[in-house]
Tab-separated table of C-alpha atoms in Angstrom:
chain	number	residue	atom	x	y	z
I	799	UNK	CA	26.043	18.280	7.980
I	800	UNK	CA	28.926	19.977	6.277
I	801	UNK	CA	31.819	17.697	7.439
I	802	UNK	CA	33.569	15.579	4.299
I	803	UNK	CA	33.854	11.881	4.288
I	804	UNK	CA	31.177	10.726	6.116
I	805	UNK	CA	28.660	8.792	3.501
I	806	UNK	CA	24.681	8.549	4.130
I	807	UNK	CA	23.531	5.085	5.528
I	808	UNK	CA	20.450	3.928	6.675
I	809	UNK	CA	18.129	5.979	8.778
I	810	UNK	CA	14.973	4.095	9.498
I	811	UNK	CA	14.623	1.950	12.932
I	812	UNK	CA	11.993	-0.814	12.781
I	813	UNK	CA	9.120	1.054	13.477
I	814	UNK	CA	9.713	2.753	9.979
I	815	UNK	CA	9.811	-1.223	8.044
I	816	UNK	CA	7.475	0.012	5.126
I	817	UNK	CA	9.572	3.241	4.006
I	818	UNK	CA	12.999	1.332	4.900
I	819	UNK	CA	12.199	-1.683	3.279
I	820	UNK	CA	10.859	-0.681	-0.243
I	821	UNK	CA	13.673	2.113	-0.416
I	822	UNK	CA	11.601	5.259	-1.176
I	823	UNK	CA	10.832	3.720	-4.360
I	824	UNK	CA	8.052	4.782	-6.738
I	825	UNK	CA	7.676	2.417	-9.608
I	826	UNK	CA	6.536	3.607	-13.307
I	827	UNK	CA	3.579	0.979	-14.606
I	828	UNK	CA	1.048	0.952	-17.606
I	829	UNK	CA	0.527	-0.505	-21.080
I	830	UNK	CA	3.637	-0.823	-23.339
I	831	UNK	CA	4.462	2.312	-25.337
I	832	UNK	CA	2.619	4.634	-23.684
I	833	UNK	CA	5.686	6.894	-22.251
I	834	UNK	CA	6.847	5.297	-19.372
I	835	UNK	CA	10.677	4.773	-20.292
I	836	UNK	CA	10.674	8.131	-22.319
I	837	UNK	CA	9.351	9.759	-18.842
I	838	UNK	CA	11.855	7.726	-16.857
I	839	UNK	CA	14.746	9.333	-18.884
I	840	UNK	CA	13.527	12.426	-18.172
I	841	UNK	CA	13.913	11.845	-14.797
I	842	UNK	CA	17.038	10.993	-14.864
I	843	UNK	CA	17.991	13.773	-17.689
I	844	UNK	CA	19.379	11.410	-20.495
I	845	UNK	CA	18.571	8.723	-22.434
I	846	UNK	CA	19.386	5.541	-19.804
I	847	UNK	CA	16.096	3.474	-20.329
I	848	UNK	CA	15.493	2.013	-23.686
I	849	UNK	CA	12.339	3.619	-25.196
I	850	UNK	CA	11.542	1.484	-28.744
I	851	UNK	CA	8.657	1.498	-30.639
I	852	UNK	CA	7.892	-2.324	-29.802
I	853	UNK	CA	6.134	-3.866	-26.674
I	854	UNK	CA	7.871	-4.691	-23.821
I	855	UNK	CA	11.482	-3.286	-24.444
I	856	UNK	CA	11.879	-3.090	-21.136
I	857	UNK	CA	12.542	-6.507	-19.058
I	858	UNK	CA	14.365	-5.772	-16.508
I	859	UNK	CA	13.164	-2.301	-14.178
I	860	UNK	CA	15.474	0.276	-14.552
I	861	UNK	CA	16.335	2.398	-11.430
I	862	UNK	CA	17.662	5.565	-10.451
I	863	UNK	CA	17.966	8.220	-7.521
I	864	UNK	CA	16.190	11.112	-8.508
I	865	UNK	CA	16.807	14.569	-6.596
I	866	UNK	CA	13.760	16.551	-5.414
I	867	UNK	CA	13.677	20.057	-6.092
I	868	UNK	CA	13.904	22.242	-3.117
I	869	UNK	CA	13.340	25.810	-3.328
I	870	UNK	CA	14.645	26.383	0.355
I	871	UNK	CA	17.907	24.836	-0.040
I	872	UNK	CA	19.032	27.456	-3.028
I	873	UNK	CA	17.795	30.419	-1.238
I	874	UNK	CA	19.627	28.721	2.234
I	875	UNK	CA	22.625	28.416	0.330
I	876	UNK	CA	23.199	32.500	-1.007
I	877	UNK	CA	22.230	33.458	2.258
I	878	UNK	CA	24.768	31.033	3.721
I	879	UNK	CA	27.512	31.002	1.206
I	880	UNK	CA	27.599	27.089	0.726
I	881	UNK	CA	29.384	26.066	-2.485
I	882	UNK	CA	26.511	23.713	-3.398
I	883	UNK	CA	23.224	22.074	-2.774
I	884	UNK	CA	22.308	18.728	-2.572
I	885	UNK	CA	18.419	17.811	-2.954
I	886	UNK	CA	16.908	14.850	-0.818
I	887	UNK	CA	16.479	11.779	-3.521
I	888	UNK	CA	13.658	9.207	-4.403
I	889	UNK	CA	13.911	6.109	-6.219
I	890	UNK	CA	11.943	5.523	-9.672
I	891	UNK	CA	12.034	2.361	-10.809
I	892	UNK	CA	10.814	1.746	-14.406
I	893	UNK	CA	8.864	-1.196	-14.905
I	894	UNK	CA	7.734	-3.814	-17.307
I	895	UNK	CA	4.472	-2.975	-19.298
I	896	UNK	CA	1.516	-5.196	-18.389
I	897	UNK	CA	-1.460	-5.778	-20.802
I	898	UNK	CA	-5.162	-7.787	-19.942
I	899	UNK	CA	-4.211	-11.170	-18.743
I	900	UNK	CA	-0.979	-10.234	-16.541
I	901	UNK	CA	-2.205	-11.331	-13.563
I	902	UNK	CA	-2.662	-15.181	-14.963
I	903	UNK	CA	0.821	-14.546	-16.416
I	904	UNK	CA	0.324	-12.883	-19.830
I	905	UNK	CA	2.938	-10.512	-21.681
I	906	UNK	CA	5.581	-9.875	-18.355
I	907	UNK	CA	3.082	-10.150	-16.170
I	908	UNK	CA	4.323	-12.368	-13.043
I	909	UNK	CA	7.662	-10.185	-13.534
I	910	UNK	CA	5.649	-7.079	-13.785
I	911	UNK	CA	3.727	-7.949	-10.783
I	912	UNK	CA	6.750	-9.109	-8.731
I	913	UNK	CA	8.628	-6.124	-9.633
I	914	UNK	CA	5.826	-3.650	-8.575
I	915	UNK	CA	5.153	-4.960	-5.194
I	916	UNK	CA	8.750	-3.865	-4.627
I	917	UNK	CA	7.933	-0.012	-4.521
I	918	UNK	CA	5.605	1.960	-2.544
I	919	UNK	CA	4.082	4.443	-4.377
I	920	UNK	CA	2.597	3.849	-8.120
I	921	UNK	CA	2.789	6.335	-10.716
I	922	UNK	CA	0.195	4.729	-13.422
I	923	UNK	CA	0.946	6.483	-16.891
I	924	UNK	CA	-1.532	6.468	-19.545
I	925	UNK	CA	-1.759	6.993	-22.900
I	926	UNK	CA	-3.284	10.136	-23.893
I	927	UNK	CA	-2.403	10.356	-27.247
I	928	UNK	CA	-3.235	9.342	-30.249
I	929	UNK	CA	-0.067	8.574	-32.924
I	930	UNK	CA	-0.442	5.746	-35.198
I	931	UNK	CA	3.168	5.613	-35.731
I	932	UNK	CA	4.458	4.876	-31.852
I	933	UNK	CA	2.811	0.813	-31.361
I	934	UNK	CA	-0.087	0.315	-28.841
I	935	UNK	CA	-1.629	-3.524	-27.923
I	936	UNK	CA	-4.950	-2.400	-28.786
I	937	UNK	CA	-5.391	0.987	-30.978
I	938	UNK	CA	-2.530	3.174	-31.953
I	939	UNK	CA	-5.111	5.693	-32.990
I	940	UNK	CA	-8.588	5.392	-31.592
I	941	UNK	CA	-7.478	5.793	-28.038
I	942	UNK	CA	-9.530	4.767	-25.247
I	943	UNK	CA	-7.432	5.841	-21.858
I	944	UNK	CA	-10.263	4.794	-19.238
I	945	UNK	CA	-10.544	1.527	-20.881
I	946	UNK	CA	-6.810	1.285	-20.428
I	947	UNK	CA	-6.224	2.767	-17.289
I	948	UNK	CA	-9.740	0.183	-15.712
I	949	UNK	CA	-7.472	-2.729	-17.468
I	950	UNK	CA	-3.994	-2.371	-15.598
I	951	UNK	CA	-6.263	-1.909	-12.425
I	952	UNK	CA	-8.828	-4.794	-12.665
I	953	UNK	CA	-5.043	-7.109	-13.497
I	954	UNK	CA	-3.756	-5.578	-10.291
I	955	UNK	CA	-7.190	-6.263	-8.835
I	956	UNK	CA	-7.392	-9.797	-9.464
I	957	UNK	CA	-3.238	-10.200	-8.629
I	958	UNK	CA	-4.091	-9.307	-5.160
I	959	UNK	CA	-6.987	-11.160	-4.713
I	960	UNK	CA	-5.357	-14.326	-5.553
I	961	UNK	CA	-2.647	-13.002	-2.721
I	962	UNK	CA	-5.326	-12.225	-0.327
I	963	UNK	CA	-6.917	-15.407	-0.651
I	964	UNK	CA	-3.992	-17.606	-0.167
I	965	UNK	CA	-2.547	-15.108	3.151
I	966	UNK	CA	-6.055	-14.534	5.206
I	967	UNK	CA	-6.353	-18.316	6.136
I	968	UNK	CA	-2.957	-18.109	7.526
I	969	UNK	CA	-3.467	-14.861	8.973
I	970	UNK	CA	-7.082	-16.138	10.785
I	971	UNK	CA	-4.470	-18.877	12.105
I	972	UNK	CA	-2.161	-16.693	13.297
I	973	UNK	CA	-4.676	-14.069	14.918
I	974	UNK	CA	-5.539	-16.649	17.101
I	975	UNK	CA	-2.350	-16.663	19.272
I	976	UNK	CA	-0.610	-13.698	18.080
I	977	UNK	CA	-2.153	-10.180	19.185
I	978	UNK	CA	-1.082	-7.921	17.216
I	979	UNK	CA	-2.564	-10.067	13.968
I	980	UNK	CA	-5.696	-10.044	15.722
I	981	UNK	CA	-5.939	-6.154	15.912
I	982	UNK	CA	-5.619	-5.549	12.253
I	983	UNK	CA	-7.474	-8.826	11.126
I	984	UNK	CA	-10.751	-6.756	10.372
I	985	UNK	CA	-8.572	-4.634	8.159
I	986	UNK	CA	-7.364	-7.672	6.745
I	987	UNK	CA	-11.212	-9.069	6.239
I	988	UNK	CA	-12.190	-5.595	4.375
I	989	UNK	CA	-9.500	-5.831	2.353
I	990	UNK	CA	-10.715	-9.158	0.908
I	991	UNK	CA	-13.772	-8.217	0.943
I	992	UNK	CA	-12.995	-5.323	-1.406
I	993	UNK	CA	-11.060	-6.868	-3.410
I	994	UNK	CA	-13.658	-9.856	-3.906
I	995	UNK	CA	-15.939	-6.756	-4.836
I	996	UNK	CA	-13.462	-5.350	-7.298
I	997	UNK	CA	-12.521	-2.214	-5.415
I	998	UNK	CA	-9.176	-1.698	-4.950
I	999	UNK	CA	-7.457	-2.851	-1.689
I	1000	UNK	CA	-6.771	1.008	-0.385
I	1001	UNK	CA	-10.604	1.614	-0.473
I	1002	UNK	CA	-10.615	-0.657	2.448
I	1003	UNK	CA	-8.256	1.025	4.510
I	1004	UNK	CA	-9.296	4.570	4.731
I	1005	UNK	CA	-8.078	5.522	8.434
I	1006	UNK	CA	-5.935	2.500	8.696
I	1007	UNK	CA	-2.804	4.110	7.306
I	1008	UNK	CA	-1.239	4.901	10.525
I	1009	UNK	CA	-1.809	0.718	12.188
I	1010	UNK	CA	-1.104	-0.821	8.806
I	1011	UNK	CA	2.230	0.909	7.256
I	1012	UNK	CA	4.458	-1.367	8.389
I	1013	UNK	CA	2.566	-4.281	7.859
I	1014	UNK	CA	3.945	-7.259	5.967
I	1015	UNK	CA	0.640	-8.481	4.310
I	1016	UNK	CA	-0.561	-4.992	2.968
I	1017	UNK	CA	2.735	-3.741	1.827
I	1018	UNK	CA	2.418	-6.653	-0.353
I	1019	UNK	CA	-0.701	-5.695	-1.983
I	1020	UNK	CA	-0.236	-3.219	-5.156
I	1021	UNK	CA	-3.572	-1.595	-5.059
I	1022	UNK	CA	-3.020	-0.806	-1.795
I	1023	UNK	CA	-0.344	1.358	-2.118
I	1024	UNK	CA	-0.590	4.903	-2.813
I	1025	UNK	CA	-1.274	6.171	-6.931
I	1026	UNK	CA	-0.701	9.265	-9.055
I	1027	UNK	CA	-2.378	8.404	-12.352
I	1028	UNK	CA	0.024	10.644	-15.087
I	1029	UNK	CA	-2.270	11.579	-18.019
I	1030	UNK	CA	0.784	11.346	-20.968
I	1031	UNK	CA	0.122	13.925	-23.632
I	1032	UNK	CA	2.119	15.246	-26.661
I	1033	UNK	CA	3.869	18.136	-25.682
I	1034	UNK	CA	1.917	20.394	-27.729
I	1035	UNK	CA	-1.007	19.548	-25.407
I	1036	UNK	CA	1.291	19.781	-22.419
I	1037	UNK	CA	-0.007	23.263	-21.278
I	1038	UNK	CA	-3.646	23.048	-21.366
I	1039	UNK	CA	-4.181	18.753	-21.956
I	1040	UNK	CA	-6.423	17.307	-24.115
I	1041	UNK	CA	-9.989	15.849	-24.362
I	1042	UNK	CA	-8.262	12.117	-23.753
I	1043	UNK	CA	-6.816	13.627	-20.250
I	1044	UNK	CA	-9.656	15.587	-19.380
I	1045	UNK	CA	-11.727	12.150	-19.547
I	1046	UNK	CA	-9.332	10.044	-17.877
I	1047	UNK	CA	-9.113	12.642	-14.994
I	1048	UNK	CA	-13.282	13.225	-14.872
I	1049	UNK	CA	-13.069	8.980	-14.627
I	1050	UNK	CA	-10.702	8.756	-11.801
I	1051	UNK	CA	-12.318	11.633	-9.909
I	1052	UNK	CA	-15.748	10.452	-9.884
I	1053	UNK	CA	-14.490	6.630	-8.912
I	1054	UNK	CA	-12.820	8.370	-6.149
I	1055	UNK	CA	-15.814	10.003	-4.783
I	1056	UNK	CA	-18.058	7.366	-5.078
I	1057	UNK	CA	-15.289	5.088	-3.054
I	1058	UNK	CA	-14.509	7.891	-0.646
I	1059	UNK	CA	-18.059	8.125	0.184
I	1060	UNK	CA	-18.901	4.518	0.335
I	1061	UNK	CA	-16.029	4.749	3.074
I	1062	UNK	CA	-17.224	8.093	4.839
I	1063	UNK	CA	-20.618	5.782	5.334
I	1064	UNK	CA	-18.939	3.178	7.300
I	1065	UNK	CA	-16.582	4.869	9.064
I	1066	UNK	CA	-17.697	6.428	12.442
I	1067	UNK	CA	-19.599	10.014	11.944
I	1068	UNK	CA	-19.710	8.944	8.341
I	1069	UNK	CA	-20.000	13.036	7.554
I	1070	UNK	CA	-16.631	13.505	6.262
I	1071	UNK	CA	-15.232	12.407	2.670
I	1072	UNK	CA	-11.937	10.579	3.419
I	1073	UNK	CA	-9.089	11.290	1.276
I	1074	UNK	CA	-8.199	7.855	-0.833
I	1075	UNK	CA	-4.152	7.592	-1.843
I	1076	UNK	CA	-5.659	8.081	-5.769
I	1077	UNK	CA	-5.679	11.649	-5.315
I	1078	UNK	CA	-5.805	12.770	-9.054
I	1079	UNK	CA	-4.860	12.825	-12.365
I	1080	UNK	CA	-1.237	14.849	-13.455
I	1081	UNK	CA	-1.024	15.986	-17.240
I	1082	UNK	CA	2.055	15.509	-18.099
I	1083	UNK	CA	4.390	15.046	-21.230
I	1084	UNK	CA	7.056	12.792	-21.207
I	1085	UNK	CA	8.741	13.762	-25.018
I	1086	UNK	CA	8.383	16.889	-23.463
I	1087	UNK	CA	9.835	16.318	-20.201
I	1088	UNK	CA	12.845	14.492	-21.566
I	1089	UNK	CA	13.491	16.887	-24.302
I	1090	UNK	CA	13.982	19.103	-21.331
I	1091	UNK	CA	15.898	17.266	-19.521
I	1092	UNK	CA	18.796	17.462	-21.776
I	1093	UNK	CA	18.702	21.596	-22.304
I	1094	UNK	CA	20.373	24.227	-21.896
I	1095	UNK	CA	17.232	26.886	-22.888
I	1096	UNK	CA	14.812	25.217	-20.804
I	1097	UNK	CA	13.167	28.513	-20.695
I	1098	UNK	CA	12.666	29.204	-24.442
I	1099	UNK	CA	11.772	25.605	-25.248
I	1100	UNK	CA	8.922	25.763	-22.581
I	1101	UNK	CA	7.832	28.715	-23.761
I	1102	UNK	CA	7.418	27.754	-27.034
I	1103	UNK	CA	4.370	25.402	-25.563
I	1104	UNK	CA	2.966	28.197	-23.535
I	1105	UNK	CA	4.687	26.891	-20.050
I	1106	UNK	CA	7.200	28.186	-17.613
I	1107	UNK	CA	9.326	26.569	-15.408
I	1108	UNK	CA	6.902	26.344	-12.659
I	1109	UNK	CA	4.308	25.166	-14.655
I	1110	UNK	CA	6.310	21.679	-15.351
I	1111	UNK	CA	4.557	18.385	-14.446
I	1112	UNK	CA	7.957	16.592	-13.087
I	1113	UNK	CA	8.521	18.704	-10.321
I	1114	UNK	CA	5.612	19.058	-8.735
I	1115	UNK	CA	4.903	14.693	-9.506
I	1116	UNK	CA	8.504	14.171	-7.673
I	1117	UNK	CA	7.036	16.360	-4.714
I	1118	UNK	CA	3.938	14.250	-4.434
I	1119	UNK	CA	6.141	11.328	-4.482
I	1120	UNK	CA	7.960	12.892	-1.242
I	1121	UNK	CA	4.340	13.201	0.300
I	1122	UNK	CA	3.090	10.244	-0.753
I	1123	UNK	CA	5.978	8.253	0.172
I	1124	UNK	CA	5.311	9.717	3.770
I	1125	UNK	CA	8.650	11.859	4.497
I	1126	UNK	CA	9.543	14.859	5.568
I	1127	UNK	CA	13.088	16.788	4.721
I	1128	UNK	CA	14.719	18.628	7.174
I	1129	UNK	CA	17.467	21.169	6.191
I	1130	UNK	CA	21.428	21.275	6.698
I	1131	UNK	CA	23.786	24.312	5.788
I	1132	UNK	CA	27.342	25.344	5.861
I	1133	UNK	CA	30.441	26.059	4.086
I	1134	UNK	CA	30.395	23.619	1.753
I	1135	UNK	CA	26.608	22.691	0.858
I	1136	UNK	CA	22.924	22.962	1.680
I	1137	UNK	CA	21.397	19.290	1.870
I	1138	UNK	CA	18.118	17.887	1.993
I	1139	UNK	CA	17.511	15.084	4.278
I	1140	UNK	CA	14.772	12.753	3.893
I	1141	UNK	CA	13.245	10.939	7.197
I	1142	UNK	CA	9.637	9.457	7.724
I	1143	UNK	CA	7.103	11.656	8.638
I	1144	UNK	CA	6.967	11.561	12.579
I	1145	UNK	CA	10.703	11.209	13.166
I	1146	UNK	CA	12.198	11.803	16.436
I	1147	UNK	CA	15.338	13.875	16.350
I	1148	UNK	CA	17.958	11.104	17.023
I	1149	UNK	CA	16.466	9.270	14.656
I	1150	UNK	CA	16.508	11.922	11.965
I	1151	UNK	CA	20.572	12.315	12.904
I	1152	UNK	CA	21.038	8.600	11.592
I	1153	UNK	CA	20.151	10.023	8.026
I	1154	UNK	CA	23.830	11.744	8.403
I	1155	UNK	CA	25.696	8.736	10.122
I	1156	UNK	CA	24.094	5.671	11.758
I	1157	UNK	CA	26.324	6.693	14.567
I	1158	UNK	CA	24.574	9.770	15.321
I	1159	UNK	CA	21.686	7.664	17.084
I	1160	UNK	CA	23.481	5.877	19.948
I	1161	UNK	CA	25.715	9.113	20.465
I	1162	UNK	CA	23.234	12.159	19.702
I	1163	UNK	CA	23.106	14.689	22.468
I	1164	UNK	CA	21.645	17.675	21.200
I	1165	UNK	CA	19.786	19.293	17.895
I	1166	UNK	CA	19.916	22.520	17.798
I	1167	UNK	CA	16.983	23.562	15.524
I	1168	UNK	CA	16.503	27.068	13.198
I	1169	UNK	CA	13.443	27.853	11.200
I	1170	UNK	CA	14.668	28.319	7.603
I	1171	UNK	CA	12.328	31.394	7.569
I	1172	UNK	CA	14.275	33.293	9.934
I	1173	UNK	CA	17.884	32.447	8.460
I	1174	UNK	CA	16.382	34.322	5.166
I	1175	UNK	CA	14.683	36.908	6.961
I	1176	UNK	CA	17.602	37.786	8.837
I	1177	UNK	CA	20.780	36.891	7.180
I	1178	UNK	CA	22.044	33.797	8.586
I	1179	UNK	CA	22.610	30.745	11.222
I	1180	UNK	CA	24.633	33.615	12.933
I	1181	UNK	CA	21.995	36.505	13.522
I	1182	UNK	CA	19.289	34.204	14.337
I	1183	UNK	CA	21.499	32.938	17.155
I	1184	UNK	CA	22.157	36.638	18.591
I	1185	UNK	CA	18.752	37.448	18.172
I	1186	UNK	CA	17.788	34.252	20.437
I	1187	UNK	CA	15.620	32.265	17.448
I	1188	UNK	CA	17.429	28.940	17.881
I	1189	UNK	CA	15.866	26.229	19.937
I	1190	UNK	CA	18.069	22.920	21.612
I	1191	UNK	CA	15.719	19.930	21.921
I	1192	UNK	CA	15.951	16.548	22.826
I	1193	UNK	CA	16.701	13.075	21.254
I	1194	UNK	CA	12.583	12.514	21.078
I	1195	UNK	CA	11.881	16.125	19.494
I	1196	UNK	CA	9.342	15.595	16.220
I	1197	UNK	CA	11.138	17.076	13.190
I	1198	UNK	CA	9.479	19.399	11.242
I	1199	UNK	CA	9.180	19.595	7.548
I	1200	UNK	CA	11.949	22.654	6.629
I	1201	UNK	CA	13.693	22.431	9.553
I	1202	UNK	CA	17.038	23.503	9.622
I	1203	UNK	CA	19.159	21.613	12.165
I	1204	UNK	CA	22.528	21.335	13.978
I	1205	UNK	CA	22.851	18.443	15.881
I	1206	UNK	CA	25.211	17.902	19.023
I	1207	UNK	CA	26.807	14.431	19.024
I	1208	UNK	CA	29.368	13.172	21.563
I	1209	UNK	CA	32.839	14.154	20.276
I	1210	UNK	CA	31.763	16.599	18.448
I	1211	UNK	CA	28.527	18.344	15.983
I	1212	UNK	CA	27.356	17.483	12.516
């Protein structure tokens, strides 16, 4: 798309509820004053959430669009000769600190816990520093980040085990008359189960993914959803971590196993290690990050703490978020810009042209589709078409991550 005044709208149909509903979101969660609104304004690259040395400064979540760096749109555009490029965007939402007790209501807790079922992916920061000077509800000093980071989870735990118990009756009901409750019921069973167990909801549904991710009842389950745990050191320990991080991440990577295996045993074959949405632990520095934000000599600063621009946490946590969050960008370029356009993974083309203009859907005719490899390789939209690389496919083509695309719509092309 290259074609002024038409604005994005809505591009998921109903079989995409999960991803359409909860708006891309990720939501920021942990203890109070451990970095989460310092890492939300770097994010956004200024100082928009409040970030006080007291607990609970935030209330309400703050939320804002946050463009994901492409390296294929910058290169598309000096081959092409658009004017400017515009990055697909996720939402982070930054959310209310929780402490032990939330889930009976403690601190924000029922906000906290309201707000959080709202997004679908979880980035759980934890404090990995020790500073007796920025306020902590336990030990502004003798820093314990397991204990914290086992704390926020058992409260989310017990939160949606107190949902799960009041839903499955119903759901038993309902299974009863209505098939398609029936089907997932025994995910429904091993979720409780789980939960009862105190395992998190997602170890239950290793496999699932694909049957459940529209579902109403899961989506509403926040240890269901998928996690990055963000390991939040000083920036002097931004390059390398620190003995906190390095025992946070050991933690998280040995819980995994032990759950991925306990799931590898029940599901059929039972030889192969599933891969649980907790994937790992991301060192990252929000003082740093947001000091950043706000520079011109990003590469001097960095370099001062032994890192390069690659070597930054928030890019590579705002691509997870793109993976996590289950999408896929494909590629526009022209005159006037190179965009990113975010769909869910498995799109159909016509459903991918809504992502333009809703209008696209009922009158798409044609995408014409490039590889963004070739336009590099060999100069342009132009030369790939002499040289025969461009393919026309239909309204129920599968787009491809880093596809560039043209699509054919009655009246005229985007």
């Amino acid at each position: 798309y290259s074609g002024p005044g038409v604005a994005a709208t809505p591009w998921g149909l109903a079989s995409r509820q999960q991803v359409r509903c909860l708006n891309r979101a990720c939501g920021l969660v942990g203890y109070p004053n451990v970095g989460k609104s310092t890492l939300f304004n770097a994010f956004v690259g200024s100082t928009v959430a409040a970030a006080e040395n007291f607990p609970f400064c935030t209330i309400e979540p703050n939320v804002v669009k946050v463009g994901v760096p492409d390296a294929r749109l910058a290169a598309l555009a000096e081959t092409c000769g658009a004017q400017k490029v515009v990055p697909g965007h996720v939402e982070i939402r930054d959310i209310a600190g929780i402490i032990k007790g939330a889930s009976t209501g403690a601190g924000m807790g029922n906000a906290f816990l309201s707000q959080i079922r709202g997004v679908q992916v979880v980035f759980h920061v934890v404090r990995c520093f020790s500073d007796p000077s920025i306020v902590h509800v336990e030990d502004p000093v003798n820093i314990d980040p397991v204990k914290e980071y086992e704390s926020i989870l058992e409260e989310l735990i017990i939160a949606d085990l107190e949902v799960a118990s009041r839903r499955l009756p119903m759901l038993r009901k309902k299974a009863t008359t209505t098939r398609e409750v029936e089907k997932l019921l025994p995910s429904y069973e091993a979720v409780l189960r789980a939960l009862e167990e105190g395992h998190p909801a997602r170890s239950a549904l290793v496999g699932t993914a694909g049957a459940t991710s529209g579902d109403d009842f899961l989506s509403q389950l926040i240890t269901a959803k998928p996690v990055v745990v963000l390991a939040n050191v000083s920036p002097e320990d931004a390059a390398k971590g620190n003995a906190f991080a390095e025992r946070l991440s050991s933690h998280i990577a040995a819980s995994e196993a032990a759950l991925a295996e306990a799931a590898a045993r029940k599901a059929s074959g039972g030889d192969a290690a599933p891969d649980l949405a907790c994937r790992r632990c991301v060192v990252v520095s929000a003082p740093l990050e947001a000091e950043v934000a706000q520079l011109d000599f990003r590469k001097e600063y960095l370099e001062s703490y032994g890192l390069g621009e690659t070597q930054r946490a928030l890019p590579r946590i705002l691509a997870e978020s793109q993976q996590l969050l289950g999408l896929v960008s494909y590629l526009t370029v022209g005159v006037e810009e190179a965009r990113a356009w975010f769909v869910p993974k498995g799109a159909r083309a016509a459903e991918a042209a809504g992502a333009i203009h809703s209008d696209f859907v009922k009158n798409f005719e044609q995408a014409e589709i490039w590889s963004h490899a070739d336009i590099l390789r060999l100069g342009g939209k132009g030369a790939c078409r002499k040289a025969g690389l461009v393919r026309q496919k239909g309204k129920d083509y599968e787009v491809q991550d880093g596809d560039v695309i043209e699509f054919r719509i009655r009246g005229g092309r985007s």
